[in-house]
GROMACS .gro file of N, CA and C in nm:
model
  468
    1UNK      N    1  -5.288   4.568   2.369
    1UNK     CA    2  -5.364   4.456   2.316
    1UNK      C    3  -5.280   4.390   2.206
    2UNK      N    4  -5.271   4.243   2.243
    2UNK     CA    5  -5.205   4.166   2.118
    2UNK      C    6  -5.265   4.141   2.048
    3UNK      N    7  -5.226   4.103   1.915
    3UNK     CA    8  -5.276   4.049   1.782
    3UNK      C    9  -5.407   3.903   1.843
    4UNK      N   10  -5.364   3.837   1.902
    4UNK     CA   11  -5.453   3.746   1.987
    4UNK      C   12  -5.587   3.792   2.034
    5UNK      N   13  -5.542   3.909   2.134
    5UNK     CA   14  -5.689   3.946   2.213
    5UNK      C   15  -5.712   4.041   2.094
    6UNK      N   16  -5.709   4.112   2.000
    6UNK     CA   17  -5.783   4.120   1.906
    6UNK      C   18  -5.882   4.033   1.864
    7UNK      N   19  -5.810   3.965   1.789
    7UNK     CA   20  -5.910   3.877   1.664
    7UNK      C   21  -5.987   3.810   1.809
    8UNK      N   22  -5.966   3.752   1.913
    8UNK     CA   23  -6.060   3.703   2.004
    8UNK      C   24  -6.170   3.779   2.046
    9UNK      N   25  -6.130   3.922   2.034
    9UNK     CA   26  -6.232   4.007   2.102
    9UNK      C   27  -6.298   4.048   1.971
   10UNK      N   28  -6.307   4.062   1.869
   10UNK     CA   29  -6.376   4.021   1.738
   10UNK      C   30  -6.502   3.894   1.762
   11UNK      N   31  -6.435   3.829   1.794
   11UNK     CA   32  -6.536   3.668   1.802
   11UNK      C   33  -6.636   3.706   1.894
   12UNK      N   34  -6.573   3.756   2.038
   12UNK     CA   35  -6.610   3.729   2.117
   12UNK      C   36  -6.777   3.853   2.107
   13UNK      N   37  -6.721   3.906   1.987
   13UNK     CA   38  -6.886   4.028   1.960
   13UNK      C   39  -6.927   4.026   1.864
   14UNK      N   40  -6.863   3.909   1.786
   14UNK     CA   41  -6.963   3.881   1.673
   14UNK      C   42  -7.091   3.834   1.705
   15UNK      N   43  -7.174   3.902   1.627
   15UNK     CA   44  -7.353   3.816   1.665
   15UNK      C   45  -7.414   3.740   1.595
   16UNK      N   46  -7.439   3.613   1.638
   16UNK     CA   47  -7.534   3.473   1.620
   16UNK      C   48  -7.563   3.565   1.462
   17UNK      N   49  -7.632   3.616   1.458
   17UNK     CA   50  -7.708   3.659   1.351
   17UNK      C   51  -7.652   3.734   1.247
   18UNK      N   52  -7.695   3.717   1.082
   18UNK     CA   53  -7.606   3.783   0.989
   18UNK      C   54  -7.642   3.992   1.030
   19UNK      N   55  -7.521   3.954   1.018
   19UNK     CA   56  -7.481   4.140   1.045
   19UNK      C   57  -7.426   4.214   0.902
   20UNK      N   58  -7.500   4.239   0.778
   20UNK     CA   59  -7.440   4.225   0.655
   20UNK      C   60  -7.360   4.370   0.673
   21UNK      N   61  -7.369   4.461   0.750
   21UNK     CA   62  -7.249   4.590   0.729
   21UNK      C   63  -7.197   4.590   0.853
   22UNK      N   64  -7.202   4.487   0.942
   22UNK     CA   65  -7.154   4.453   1.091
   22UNK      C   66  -7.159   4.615   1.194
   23UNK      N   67  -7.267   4.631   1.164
   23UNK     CA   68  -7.289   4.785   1.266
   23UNK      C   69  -7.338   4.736   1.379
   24UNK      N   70  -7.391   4.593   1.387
   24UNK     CA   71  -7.377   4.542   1.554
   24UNK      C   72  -7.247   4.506   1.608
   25UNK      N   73  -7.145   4.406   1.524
   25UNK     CA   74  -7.061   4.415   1.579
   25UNK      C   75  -6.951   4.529   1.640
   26UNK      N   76  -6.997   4.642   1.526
   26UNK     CA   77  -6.938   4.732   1.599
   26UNK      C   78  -6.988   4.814   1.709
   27UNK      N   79  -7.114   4.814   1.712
   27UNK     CA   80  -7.200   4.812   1.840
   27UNK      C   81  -7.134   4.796   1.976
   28UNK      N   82  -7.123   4.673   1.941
   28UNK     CA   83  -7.072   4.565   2.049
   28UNK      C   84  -6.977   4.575   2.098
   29UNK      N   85  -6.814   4.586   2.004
   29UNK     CA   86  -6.709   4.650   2.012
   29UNK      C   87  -6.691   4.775   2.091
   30UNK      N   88  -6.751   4.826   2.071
   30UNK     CA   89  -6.755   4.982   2.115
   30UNK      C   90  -6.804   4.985   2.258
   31UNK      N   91  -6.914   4.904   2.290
   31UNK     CA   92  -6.940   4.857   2.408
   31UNK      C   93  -6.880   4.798   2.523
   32UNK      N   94  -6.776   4.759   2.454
   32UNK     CA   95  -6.686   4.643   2.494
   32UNK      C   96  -6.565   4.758   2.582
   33UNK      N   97  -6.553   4.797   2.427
   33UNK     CA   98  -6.405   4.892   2.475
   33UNK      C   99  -6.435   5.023   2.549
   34UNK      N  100  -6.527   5.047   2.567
   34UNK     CA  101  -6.593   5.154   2.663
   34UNK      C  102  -6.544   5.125   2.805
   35UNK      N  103  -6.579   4.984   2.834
   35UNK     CA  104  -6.571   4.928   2.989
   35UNK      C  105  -6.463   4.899   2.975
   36UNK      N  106  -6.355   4.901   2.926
   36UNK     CA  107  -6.197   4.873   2.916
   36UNK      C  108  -6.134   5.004   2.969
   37UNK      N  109  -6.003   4.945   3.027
   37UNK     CA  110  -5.911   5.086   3.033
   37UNK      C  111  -5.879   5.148   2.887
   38UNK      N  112  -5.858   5.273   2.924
   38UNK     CA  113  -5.855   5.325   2.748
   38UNK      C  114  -5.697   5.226   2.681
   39UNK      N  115  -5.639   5.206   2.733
   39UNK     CA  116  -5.471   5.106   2.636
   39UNK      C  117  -5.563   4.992   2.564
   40UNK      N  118  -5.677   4.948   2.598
   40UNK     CA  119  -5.719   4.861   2.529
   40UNK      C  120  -5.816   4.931   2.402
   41UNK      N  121  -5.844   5.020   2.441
   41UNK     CA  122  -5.916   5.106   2.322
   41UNK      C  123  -5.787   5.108   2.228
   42UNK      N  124  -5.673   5.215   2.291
   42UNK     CA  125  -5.573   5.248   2.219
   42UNK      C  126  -5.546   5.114   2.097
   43UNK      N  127  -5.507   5.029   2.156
   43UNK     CA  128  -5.449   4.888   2.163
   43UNK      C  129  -5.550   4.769   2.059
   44UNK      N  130  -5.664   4.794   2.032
   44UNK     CA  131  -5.791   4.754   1.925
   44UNK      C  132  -5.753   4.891   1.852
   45UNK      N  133  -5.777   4.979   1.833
   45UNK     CA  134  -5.715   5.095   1.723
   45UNK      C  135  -5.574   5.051   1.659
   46UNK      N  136  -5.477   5.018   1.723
   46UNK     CA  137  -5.347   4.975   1.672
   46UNK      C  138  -5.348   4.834   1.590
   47UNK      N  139  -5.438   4.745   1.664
   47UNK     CA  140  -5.447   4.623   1.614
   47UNK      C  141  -5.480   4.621   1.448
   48UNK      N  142  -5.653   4.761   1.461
   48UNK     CA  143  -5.719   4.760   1.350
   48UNK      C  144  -5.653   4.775   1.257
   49UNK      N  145  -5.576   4.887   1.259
   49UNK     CA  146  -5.513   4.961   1.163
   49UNK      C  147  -5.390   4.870   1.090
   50UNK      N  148  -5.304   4.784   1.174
   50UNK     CA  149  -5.267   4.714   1.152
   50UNK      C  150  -5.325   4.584   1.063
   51UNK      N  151  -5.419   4.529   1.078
   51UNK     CA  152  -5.480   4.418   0.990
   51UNK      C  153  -5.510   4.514   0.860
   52UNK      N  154  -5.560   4.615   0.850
   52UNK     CA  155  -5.605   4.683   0.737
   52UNK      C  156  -5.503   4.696   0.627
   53UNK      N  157  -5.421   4.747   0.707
   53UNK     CA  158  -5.272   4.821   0.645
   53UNK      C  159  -5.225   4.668   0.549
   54UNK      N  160  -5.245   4.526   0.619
   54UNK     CA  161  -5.188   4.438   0.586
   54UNK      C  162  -5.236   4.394   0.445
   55UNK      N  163  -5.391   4.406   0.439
   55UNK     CA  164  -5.518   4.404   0.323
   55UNK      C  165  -5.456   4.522   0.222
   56UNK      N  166  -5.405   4.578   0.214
   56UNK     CA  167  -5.375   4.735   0.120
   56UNK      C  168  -5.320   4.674   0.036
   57UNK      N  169  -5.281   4.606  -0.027
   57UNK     CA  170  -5.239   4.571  -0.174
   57UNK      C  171  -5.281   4.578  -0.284
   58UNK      N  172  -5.247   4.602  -0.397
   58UNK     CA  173  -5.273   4.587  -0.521
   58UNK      C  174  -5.342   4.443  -0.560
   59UNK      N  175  -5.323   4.343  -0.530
   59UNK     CA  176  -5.355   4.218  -0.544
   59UNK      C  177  -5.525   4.227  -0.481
   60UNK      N  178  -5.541   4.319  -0.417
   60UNK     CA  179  -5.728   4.307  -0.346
   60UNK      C  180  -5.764   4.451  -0.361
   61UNK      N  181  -5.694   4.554  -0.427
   61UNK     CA  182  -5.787   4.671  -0.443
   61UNK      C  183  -5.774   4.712  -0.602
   62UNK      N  184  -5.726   4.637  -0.662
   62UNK     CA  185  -5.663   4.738  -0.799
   62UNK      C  186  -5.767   4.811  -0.931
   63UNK      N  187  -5.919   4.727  -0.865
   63UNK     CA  188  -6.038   4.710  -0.930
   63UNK      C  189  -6.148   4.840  -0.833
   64UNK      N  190  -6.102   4.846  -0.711
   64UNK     CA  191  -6.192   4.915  -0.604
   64UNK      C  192  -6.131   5.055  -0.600
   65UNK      N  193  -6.234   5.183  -0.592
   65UNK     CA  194  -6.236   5.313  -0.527
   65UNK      C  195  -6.143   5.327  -0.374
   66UNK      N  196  -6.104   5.393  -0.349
   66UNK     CA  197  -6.041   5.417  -0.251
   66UNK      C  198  -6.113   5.384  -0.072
   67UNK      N  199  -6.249   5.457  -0.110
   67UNK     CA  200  -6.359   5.371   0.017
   67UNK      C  201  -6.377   5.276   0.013
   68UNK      N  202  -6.386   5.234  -0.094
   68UNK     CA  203  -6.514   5.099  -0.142
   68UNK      C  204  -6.400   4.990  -0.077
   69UNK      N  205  -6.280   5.018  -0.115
   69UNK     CA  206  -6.154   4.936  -0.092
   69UNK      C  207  -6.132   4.900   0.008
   70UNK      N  208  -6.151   5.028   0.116
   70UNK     CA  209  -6.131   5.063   0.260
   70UNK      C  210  -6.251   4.981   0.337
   71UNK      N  211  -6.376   4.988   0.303
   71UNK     CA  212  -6.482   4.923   0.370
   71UNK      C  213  -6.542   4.800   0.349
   72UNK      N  214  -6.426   4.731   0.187
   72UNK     CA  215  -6.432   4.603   0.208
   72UNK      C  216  -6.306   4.527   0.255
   73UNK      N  217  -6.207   4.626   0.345
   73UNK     CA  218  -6.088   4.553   0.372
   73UNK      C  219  -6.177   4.537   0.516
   74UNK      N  220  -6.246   4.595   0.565
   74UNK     CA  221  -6.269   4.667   0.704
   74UNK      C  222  -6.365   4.521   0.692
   75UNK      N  223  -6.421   4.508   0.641
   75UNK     CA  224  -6.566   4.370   0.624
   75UNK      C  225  -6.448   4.231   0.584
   76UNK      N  226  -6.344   4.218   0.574
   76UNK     CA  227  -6.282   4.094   0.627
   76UNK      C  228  -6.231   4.077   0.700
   77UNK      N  229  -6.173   4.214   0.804
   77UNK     CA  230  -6.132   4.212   0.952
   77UNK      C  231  -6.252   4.147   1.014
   78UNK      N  232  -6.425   4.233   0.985
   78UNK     CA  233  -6.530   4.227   1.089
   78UNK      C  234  -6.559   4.055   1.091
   79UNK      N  235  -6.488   3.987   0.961
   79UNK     CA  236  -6.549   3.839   0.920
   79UNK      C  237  -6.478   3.751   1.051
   80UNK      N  238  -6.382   3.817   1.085
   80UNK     CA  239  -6.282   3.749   1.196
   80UNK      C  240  -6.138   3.660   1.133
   81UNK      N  241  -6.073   3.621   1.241
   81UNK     CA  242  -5.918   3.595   1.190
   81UNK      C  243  -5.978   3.501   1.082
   82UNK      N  244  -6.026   3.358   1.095
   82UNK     CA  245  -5.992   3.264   0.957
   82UNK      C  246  -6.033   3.305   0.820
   83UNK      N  247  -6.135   3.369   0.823
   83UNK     CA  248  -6.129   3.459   0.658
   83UNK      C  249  -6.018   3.548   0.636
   84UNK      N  250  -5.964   3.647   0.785
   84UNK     CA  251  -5.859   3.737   0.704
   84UNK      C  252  -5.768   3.689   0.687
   85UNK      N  253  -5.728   3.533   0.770
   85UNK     CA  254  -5.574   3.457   0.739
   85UNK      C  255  -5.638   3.383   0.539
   86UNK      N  256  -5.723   3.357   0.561
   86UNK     CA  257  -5.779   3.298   0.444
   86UNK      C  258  -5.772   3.419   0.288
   87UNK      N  259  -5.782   3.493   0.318
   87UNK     CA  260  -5.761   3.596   0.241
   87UNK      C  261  -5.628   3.654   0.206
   88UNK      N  262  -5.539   3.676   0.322
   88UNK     CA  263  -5.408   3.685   0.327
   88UNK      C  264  -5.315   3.570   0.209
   89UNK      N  265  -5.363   3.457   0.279
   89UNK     CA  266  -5.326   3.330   0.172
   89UNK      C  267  -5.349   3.323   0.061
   90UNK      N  268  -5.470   3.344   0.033
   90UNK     CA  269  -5.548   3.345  -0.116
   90UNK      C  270  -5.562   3.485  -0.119
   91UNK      N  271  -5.547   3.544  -0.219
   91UNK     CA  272  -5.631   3.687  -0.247
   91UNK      C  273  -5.772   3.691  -0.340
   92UNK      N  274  -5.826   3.526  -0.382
   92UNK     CA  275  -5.920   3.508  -0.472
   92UNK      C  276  -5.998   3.510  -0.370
   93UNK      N  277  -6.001   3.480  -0.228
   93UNK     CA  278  -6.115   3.475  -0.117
   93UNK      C  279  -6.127   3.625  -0.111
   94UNK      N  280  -6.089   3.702  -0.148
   94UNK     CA  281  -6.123   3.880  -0.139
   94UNK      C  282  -6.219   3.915  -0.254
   95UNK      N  283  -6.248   3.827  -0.341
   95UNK     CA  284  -6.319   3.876  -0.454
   95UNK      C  285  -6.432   3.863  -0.414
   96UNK      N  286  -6.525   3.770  -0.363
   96UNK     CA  287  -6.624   3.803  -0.273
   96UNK      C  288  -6.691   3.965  -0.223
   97UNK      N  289  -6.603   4.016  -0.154
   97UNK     CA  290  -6.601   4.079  -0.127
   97UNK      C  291  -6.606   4.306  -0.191
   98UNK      N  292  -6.498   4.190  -0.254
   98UNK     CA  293  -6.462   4.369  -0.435
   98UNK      C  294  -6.614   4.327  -0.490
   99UNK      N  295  -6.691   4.233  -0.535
   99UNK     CA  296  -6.783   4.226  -0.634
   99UNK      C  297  -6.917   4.205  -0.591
  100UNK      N  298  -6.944   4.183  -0.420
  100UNK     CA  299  -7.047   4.215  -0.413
  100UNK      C  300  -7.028   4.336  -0.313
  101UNK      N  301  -6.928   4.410  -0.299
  101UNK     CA  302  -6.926   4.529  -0.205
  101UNK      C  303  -6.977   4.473  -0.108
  102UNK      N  304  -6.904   4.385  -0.023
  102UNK     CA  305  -6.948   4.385   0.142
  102UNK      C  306  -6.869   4.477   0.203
  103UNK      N  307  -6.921   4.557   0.296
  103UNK     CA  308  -6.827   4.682   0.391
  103UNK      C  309  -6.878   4.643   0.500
  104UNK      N  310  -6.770   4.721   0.598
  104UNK     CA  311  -6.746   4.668   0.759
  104UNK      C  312  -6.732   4.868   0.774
  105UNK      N  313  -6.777   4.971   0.714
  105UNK     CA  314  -6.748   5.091   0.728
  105UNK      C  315  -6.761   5.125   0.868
  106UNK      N  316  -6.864   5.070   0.932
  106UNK     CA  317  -6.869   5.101   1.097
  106UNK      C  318  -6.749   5.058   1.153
  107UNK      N  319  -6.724   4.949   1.159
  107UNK     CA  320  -6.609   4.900   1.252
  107UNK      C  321  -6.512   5.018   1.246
  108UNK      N  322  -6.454   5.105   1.153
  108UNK     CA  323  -6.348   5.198   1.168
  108UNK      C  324  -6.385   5.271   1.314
  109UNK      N  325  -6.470   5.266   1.296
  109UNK     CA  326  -6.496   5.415   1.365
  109UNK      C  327  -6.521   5.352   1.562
  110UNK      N  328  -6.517   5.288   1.543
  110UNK     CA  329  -6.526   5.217   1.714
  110UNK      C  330  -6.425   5.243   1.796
  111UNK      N  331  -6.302   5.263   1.794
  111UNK     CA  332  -6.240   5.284   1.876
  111UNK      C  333  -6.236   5.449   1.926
  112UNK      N  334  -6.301   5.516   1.791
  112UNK     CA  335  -6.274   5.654   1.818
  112UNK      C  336  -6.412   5.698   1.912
  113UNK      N  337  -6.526   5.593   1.854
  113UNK     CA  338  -6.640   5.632   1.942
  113UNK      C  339  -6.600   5.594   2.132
  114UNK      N  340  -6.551   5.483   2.138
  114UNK     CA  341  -6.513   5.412   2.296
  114UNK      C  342  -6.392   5.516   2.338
  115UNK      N  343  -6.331   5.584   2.251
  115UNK     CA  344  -6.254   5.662   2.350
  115UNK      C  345  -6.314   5.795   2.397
  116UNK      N  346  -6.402   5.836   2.271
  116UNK     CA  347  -6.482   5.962   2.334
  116UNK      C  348  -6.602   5.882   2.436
  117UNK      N  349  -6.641   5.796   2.456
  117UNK     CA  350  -6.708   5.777   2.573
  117UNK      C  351  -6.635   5.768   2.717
  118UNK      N  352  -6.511   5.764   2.695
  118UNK     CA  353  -6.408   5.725   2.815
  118UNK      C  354  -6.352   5.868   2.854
  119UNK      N  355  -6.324   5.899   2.762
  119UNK     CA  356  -6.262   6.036   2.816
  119UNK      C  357  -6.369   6.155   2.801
  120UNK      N  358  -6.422   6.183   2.691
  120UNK     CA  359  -6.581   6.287   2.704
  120UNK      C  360  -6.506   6.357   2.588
  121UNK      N  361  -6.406   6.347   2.496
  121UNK     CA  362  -6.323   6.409   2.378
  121UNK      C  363  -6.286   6.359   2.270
  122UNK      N  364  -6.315   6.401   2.144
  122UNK     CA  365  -6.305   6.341   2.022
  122UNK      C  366  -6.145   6.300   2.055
  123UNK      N  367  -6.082   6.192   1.946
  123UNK     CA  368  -5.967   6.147   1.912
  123UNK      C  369  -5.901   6.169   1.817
  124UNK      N  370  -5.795   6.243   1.827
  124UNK     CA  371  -5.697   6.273   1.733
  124UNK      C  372  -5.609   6.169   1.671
  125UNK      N  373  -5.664   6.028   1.687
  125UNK     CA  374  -5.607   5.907   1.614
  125UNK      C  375  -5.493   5.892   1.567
  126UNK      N  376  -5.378   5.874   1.632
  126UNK     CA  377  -5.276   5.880   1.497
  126UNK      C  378  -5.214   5.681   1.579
  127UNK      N  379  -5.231   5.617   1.468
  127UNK     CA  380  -5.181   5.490   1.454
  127UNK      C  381  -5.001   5.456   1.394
  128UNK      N  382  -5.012   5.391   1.432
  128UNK     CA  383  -4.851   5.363   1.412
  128UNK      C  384  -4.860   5.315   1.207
  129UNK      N  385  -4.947   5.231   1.204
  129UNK     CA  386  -4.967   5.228   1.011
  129UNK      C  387  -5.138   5.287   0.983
  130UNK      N  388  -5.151   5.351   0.883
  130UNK     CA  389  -5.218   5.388   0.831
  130UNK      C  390  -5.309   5.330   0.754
  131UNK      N  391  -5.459   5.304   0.799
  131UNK     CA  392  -5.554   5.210   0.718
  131UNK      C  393  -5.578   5.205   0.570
  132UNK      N  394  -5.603   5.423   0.533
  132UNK     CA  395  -5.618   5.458   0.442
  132UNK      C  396  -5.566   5.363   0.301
  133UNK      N  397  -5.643   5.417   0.190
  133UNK     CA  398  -5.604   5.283   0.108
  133UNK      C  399  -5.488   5.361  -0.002
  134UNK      N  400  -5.423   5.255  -0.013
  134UNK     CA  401  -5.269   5.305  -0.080
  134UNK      C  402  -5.161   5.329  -0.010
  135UNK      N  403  -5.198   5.362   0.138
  135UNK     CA  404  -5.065   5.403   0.241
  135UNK      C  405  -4.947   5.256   0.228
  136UNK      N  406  -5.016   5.144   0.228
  136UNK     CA  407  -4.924   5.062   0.233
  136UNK      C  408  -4.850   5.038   0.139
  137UNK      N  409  -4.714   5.116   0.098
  137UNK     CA  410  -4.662   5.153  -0.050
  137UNK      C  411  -4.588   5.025  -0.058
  138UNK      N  412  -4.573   4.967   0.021
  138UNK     CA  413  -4.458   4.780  -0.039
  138UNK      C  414  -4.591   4.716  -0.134
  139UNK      N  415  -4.706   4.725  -0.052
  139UNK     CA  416  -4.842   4.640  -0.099
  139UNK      C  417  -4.873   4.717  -0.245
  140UNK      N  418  -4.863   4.834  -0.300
  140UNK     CA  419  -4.874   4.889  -0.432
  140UNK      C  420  -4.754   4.897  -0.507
  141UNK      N  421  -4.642   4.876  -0.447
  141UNK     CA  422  -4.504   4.892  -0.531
  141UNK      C  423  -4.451   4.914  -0.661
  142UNK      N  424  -4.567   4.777  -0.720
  142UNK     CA  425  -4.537   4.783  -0.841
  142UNK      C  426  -4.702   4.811  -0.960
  143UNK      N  427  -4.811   4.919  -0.901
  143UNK     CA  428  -4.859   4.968  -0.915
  143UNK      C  429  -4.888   5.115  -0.927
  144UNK      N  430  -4.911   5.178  -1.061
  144UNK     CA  431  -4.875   5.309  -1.050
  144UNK      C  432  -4.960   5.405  -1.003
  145UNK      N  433  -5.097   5.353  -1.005
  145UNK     CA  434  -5.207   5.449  -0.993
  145UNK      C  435  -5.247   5.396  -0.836
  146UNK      N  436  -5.249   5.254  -0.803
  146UNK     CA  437  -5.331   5.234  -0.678
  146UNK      C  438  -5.471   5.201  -0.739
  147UNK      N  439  -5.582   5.221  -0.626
  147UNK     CA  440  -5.710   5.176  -0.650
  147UNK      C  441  -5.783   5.268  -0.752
  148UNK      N  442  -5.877   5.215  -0.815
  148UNK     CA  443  -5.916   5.314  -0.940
  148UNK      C  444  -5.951   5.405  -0.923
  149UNK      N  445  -5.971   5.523  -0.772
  149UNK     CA  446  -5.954   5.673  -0.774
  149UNK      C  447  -5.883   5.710  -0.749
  150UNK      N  448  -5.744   5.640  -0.750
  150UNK     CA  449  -5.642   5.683  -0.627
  150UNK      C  450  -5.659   5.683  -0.556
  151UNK      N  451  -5.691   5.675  -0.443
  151UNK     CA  452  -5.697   5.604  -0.346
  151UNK      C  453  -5.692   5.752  -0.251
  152UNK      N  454  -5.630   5.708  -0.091
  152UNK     CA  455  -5.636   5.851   0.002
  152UNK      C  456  -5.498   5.807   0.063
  153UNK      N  457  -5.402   5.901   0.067
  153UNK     CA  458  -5.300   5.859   0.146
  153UNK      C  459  -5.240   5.944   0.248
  154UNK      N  460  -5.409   5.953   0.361
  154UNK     CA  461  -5.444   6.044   0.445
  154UNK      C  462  -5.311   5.947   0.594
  155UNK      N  463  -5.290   5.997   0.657
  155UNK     CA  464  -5.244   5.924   0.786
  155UNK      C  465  -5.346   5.914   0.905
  156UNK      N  466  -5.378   5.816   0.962
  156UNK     CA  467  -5.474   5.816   1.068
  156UNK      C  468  -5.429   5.774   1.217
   0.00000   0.00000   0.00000
């Protein structure tokens, strides 16, 4: 799955209706990638992790807990591409987000649910970048602590 049929397949399960912790869209997602060959499961897992990894900076977590960080990077993926390109650009469009704690915490977990429906076996996940918050060490560089618990710099 390319960066393209990502963010499209995002849209394409976003729902009409406000989803404020998007546990339909991930609903939906999960639904989605169920009826897919698993490379497209794989392939939305790689994507995810990838947009997340990109959000890991000091510039949008330096104020946020290590979750809190994680599940409001995860809630501007679920917003779809023009907020996360919008955010990317601006990092003041992320404050929204740090100060009223919007989280997308479900969406993580969708690809791991669509692969145990495909195969009948939990997922040993390992992504090429790491969502966890702080892994992206260029994005904290010149930060010593990371997010205000330190963050997790688990590999997934």
């Amino acid at each position: 799955m390319d960066e393209d049929a990502f963010w499209q397949l995002i849209e394409d399960c976003k729902p009409a209706e406000p989803d404020p912790d998007a546990d339909v869209l991930a609903d939906t997602l999960t639904e989605r990638l169920a009826r897919s060959p698993l490379s497209q499961v794989i392939g939305f897992a790689e994507q995810l992790s990838w947009a997340l990894y990109r959000l890991d900076r000091k510039e949008y977590g330096h104020d946020l807990g290590g979750d809190a960080f994680l599940y409001t990077r995860a809630a501007v993926v679920a917003a779809g591409r023009t907020e996360f390109d919008s955010v990317l650009r601006d990092p003041v469009a992320f404050t929204p987000y740090a100060t009223d704690l919007i989280w997308a915490e479900s969406l993580l977990y969708t690809p791991d649910r669509a692969y145990e429906r495909i195969t009948g076996e939990e997922w040993d996940r390992d992504t090429r970048y790491s969502y966890e918050s702080c892994s992206n060490t260029e994005g904290w560089a010149d930060s010593p602590t990371g997010p205000a618990d330190g963050g997790e710099l688990q590999r997934r």
